[in-house]
Coordinates of C-alpha atoms and ligand atoms in Angstrom, one line a residue:
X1159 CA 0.0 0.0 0.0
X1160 CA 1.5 3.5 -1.0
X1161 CA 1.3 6.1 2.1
X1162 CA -1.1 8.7 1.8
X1163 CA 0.7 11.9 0.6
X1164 CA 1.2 14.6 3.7
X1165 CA 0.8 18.2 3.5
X1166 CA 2.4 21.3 5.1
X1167 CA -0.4 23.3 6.5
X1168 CA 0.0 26.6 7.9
X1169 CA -2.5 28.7 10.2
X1170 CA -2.3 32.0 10.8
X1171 CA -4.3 33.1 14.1
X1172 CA -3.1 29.8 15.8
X1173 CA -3.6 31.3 19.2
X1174 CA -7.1 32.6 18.4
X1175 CA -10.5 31.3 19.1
X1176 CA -10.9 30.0 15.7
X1177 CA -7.1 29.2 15.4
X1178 CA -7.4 27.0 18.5
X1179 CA -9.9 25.2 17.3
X1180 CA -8.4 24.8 13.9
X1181 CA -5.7 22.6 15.2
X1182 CA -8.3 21.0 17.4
X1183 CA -10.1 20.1 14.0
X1184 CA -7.1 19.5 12.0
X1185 CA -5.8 16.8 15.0
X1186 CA -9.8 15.2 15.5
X1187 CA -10.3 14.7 11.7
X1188 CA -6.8 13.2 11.6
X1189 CA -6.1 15.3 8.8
X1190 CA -2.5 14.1 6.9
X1191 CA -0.4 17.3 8.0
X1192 CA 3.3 17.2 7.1
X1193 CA 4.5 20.1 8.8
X1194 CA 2.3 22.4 10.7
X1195 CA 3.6 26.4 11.0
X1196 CA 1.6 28.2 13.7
X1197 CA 1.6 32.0 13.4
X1198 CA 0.1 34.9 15.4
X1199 CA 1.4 38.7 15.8
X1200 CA 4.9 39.5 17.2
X1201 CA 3.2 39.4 20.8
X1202 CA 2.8 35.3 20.7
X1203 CA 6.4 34.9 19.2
X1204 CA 7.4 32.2 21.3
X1205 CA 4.4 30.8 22.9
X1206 CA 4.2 26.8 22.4
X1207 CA 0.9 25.1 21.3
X1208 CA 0.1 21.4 21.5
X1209 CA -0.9 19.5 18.6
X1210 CA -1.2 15.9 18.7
X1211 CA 0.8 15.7 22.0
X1212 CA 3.9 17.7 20.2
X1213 CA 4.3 21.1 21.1
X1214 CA 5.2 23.9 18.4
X1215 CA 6.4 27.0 18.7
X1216 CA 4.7 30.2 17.2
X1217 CA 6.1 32.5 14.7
X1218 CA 5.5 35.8 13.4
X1219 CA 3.2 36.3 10.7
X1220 CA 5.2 38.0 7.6
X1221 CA 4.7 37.7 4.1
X1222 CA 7.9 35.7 4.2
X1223 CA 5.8 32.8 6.2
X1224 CA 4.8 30.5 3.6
X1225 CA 7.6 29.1 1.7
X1226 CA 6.8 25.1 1.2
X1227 CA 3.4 25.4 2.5
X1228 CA 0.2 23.7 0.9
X1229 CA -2.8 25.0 2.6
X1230 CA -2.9 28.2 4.7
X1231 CA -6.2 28.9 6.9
X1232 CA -6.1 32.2 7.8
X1233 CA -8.2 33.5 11.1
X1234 CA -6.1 36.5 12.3
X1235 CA -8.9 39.1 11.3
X1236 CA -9.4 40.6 7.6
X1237 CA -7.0 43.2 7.3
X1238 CA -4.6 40.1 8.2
X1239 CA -5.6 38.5 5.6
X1240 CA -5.9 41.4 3.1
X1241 CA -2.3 41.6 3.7
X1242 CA -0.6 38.3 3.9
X1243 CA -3.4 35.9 2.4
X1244 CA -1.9 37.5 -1.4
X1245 CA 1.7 36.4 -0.4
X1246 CA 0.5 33.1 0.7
X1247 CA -0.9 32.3 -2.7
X1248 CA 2.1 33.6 -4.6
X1249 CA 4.5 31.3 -2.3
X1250 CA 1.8 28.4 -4.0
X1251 CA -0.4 27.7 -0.7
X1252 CA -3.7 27.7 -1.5
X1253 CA -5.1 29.6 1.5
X1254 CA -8.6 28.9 2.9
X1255 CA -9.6 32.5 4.1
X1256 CA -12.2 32.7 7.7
X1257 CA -12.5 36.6 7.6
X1258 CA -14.7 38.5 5.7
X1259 CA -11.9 40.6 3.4
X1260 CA -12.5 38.1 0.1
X1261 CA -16.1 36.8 0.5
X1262 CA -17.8 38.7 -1.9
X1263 CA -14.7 39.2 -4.5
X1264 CA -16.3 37.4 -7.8
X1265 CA -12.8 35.7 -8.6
X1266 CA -13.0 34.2 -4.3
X1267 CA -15.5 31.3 -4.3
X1268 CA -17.2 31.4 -1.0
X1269 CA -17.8 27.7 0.1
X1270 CA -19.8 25.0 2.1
X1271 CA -18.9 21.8 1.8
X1272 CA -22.5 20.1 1.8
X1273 CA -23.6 22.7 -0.3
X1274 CA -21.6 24.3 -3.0
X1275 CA -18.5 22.3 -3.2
X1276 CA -18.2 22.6 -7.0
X1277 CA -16.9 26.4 -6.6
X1278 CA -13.6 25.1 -5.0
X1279 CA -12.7 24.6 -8.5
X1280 CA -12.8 28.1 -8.8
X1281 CA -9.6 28.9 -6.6
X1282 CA -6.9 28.6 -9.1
X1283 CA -7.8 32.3 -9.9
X1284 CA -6.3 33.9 -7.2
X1285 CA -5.2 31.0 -4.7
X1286 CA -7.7 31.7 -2.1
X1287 CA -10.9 30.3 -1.1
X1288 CA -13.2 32.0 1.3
X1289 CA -15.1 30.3 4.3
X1290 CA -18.4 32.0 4.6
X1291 CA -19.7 34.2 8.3
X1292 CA -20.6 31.9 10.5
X1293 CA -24.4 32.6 11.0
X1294 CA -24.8 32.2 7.2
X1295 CA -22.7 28.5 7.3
X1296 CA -24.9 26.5 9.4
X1297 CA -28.1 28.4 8.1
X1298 CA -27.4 27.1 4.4
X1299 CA -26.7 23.6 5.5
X1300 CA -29.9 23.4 6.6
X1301 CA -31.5 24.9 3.5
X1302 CA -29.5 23.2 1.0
X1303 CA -32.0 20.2 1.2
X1304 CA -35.2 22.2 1.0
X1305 CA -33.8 24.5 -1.6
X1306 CA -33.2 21.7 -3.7
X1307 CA -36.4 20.5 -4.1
X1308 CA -39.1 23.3 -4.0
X1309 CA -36.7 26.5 -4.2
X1310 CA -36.3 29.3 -1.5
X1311 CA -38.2 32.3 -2.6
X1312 CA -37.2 34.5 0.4
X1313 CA -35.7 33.8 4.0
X1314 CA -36.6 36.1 7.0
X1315 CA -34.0 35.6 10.1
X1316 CA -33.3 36.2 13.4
X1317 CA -30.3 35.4 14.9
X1318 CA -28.7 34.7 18.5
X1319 CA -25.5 34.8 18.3
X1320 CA -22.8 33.7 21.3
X1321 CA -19.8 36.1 22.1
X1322 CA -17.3 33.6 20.9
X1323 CA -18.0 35.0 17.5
X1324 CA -16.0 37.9 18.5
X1325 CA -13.3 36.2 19.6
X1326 CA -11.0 35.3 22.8
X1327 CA -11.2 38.8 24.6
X1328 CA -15.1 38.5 23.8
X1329 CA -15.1 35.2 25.8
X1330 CA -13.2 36.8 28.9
X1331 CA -15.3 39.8 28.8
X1332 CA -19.0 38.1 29.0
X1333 CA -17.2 36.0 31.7
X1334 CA -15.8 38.4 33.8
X1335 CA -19.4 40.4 33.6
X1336 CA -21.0 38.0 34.9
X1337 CA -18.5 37.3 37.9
X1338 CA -19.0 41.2 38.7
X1339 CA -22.9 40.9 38.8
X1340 CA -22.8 38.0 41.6
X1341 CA -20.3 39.9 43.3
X1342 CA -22.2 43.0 43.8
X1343 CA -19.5 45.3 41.7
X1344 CA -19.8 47.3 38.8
X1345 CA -19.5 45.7 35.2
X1346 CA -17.4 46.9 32.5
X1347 CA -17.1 46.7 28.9
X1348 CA -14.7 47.3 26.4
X1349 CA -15.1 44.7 23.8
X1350 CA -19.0 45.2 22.8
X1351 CA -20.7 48.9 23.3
X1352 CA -22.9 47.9 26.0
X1353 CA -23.2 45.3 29.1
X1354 CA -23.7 42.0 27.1
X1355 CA -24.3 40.0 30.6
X1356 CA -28.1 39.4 30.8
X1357 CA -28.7 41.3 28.1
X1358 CA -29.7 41.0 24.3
X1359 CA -27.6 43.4 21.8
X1360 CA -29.6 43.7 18.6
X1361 CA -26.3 45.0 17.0
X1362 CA -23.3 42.9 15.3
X1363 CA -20.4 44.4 13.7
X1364 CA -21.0 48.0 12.4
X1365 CA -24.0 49.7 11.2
X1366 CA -24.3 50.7 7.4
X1367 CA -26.0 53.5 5.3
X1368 CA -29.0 51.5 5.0
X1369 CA -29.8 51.1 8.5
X1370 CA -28.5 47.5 8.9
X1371 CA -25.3 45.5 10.6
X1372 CA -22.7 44.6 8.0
X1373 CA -23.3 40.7 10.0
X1374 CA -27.0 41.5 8.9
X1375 CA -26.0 42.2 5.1
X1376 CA -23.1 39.2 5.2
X1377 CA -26.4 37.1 5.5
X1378 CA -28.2 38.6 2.9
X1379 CA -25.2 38.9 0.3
X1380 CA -23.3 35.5 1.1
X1381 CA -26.7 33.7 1.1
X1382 CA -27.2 34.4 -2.2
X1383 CA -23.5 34.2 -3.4
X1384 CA -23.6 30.7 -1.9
X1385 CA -26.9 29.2 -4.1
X1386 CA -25.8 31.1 -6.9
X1387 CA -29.3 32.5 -7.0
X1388 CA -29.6 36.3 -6.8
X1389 CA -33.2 36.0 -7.3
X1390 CA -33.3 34.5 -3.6
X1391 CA -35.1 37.6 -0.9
X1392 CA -33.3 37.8 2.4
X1393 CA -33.7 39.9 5.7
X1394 CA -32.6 39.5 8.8
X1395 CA -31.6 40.9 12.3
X1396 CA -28.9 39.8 13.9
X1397 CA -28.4 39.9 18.2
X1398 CA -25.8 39.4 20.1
X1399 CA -26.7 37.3 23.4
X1400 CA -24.8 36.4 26.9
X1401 CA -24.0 32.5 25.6
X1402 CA -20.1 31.7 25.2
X1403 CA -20.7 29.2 22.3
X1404 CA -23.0 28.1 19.7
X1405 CA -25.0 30.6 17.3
X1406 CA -28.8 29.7 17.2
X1407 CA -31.3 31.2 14.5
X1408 CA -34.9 31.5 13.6
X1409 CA -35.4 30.8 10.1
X1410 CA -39.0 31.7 7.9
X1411 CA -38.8 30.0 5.0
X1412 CA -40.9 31.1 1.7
X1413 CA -40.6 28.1 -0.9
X1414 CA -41.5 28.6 -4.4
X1415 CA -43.5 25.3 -4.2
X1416 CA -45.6 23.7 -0.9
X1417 CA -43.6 21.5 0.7
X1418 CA -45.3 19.7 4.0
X1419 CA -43.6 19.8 7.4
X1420 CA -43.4 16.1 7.7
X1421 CA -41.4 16.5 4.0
X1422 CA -38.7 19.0 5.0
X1423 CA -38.7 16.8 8.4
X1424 CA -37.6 13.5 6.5
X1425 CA -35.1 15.9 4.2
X1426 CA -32.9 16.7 6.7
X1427 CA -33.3 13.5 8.6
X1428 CA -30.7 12.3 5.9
X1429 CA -29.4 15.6 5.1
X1430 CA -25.1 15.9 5.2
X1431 CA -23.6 17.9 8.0
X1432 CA -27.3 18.2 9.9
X1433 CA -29.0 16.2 12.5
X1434 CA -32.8 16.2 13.3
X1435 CA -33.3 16.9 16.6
X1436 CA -37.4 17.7 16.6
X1437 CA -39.3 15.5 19.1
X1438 CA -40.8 18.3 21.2
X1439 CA -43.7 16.8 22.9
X1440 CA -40.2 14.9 24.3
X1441 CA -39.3 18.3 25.2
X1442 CA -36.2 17.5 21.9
X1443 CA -35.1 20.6 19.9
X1444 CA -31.4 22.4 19.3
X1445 CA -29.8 23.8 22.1
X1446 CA -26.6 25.9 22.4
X1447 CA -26.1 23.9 25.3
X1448 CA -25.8 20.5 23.4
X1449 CA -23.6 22.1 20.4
X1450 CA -20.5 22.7 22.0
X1451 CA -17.7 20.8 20.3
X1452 CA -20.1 19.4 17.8
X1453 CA -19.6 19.0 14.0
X1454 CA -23.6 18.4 13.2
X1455 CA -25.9 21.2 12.8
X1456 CA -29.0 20.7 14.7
X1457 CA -32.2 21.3 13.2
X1458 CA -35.9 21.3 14.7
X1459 CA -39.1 22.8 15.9
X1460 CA -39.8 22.4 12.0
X1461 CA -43.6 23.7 11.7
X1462 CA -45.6 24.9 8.3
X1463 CA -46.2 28.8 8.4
X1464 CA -49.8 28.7 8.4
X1465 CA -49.6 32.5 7.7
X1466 CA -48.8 32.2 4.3
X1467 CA -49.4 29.4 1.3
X1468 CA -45.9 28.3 0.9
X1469 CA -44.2 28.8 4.7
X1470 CA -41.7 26.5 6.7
X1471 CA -40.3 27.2 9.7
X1472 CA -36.6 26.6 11.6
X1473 CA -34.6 26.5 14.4
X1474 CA -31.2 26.1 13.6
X1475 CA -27.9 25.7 16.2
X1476 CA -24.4 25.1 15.6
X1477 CA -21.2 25.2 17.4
X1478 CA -20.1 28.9 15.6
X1479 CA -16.4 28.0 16.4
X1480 CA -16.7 24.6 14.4
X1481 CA -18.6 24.3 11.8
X1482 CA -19.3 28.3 11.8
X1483 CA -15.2 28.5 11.2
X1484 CA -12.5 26.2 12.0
X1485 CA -14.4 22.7 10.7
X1486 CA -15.7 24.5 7.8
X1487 CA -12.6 25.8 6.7
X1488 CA -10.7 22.1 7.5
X1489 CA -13.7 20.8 5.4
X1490 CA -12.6 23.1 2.1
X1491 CA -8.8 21.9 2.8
X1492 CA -9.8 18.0 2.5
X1493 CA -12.5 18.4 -0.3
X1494 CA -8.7 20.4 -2.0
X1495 CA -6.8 17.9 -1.1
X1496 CA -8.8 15.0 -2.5
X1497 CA -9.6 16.5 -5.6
X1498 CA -7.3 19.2 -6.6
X1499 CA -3.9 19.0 -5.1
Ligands
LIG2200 P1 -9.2 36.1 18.4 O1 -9.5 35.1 19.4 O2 -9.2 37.5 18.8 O3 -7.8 35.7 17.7 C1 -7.2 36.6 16.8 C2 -6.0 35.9 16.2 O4 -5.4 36.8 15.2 C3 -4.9 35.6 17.2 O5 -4.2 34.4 16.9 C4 -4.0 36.8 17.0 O6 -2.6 36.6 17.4 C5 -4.0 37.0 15.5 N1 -3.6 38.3 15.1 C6 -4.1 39.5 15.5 N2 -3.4 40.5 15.0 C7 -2.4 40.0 14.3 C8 -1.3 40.5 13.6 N3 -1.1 41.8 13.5 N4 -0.4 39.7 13.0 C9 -0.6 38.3 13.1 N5 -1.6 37.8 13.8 C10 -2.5 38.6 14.4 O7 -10.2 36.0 17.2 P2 -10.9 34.8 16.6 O8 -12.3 34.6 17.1 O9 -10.0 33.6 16.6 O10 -11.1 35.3 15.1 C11 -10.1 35.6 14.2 C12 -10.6 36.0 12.9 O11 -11.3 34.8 12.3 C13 -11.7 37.1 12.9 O12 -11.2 38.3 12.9 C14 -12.5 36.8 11.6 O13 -11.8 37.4 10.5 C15 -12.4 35.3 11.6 N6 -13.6 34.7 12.1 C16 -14.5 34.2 11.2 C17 -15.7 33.6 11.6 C18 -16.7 33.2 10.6 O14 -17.8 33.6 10.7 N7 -16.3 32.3 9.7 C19 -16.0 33.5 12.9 C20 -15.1 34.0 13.8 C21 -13.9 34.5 13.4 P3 -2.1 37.1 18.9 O15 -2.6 36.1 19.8 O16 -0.6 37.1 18.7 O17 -2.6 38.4 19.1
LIG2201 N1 -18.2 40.5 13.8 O1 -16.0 36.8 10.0 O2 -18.6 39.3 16.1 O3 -17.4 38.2 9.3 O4 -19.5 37.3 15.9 C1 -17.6 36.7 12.3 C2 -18.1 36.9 13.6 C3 -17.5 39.1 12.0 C4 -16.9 37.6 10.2 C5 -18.9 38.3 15.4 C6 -18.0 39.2 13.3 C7 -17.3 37.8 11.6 C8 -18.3 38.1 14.1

């Protein structure tokens, strides 16, 4: 038997949230790494992380980093990748981008897995492939089925989203709220623009000229980018709540054609990357507090919108730091290395 071929993967953000969890993913998935580089800023130079029981020391993110590497997952932040992902393709890795600088280019192809894995194909134009915003990611794996067969006509959204999305300091921040509040003293904030302990912030990255959050627009642009259907209506409002992990989302479905309940229920009973969780005289539906380390996407409290002819609708969770950004983006670097490296 030959040995499978090994790649030299580099990821920049290694001390991240998302980073963190990439070499969780990379190590759990027994992905065939070579090499592995870590990088970070010039603050983490010399910090050692453990993968697979060996520790490895950190490095400085220059554009100078990628000489001999295959695949480079970037999660340092966009204007990170805006200014090293370029010099990672030229040094020939093919670099699977987590922020939002490249999603929307028309020469990037913004990718799911379990839904639009044809548009790897597309990154020999520029080297670099884009991983979608999180809150979009699990949302389309739960549509991909239903779009399929009757067609989405328009989404309306609501999202929940945990501070994790923001990152490490995010984390510490909700955390260390809430151990002010049951000591009596005063909370701070520096991270988000309010108190996000026990409270709901119906605000997510910044606010644009027409009135929504950029997160709201991601959903309404990438959603579309994703089906390759511009045709498709979205809307949506997205809030920031006090939970440290997993993105949940309300999801009203208009579908060109009827389709029952019990239909999109046996769908996405067999659906990739989802599982059916929907029993609720049982008291069974999605959680955050189930999702946490999970690669599924949980689906349920599926119910017909009785308000309209055509109307379905979701509940959707996911872990936001799995399959919302590190699995996703682990996913695209297999799918590459099986069928185009
Ligand atoms: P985080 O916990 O704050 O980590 C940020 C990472 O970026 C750290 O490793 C940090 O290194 C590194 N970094 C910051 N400035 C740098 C610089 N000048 N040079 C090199 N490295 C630098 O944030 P996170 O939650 O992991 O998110 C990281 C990025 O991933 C986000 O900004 C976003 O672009 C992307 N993301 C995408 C999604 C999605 O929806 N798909 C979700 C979450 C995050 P140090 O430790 O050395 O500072
Ligand atoms: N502001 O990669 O704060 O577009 O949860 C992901 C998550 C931006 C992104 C968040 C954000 C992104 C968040």
């Amino acid at each position: 038997m030959s040995e499978q071929r090994r790649y030299n993967v580099a990821v920049a953000g290694a001390t991240g949230a998302v980073g963190g969890a990439m070499l969780d993913v990379l190590a759990r998935r027994d992905f065939p790494v070579a090499e592995l580089r870590l990088l970070a800023s010039e603050r983490s130079v010399g910090k050692k992380l453990v993968f697979k029981g060996e520790e490895i020391a950190v490095q400085q993110l220059t554009r100078d980093s990628f000489a001999g590497i295959d695949v480079a997952l970037f999660s340092a932040g966009a204007s990170r990748s805006l200014e090293f992902a370029p010099a990672a393709a030229a040094a020939g890795a093919v670099v699977v981008d987590n922020s939002s600088a490249f999603r929307m280019d028309p020469e990037i192809p913004l990718v799911v897995p379990e839904v639009n894995s044809h548009a790897i194909a597309q990154y020999t134009k520029r080297g670099i492939i884009a991983n979608p915003n999180c809150s979009t990611i699990q949302m389309v794996v739960a549509l991909k089925p239903i779009h399929d067969r009757v067609g989405i006509k328009r989404l309306v959204i609501s999202t929940y989203q945990a501070v994790s999305g923001t990152g490490a300091k995010a984390i510490m921040e909700l955390r260390q709220q809430v151990e002010d509040y049951v000591a009596g003293r005063p909370m701070q904030h520096a991270v988000y623009p309010h108190q996000i302990a026990f409270n709901c912030l119906p605000q997510i990255d910044v606010f644009l000229e027409n009135g929504y959050t950029k997160e709201e627009m991601k959903m309404v642009n990438e959603t579309r980018k994703i089906f390759e259907d511009q045709t498709i209506g979205v809307t949506a409002t997205t809030v920031r709540v006090p939970v440290f992990y997993g993105h949940s989302e309300a999801v009203n479905i208009e579908t060109r054609k009827k389709i029952t309940a019990a239909e999109v229920r046996a769908l996405l009973a067999n659906a990739p990357g989802v599982e059916l969780v929907d029993e609720p005289a049982k008291g069974r539906y999605p959680m955050v507090i189930d999702c946490e380390g999970r690669f599924e996407t949980m689906v349920g409290r599926i119910r017909e919108d009785e308000s309209i002819a055509n109307g379905i609708n979701l509940w959707v969770v996911s872990d936001n730091i799995l399959k919302g950004a590190a699995l996703n983006a682990v996913q695209i670097a297999e799918v590459l290395i099986r069928e185009y490296l």
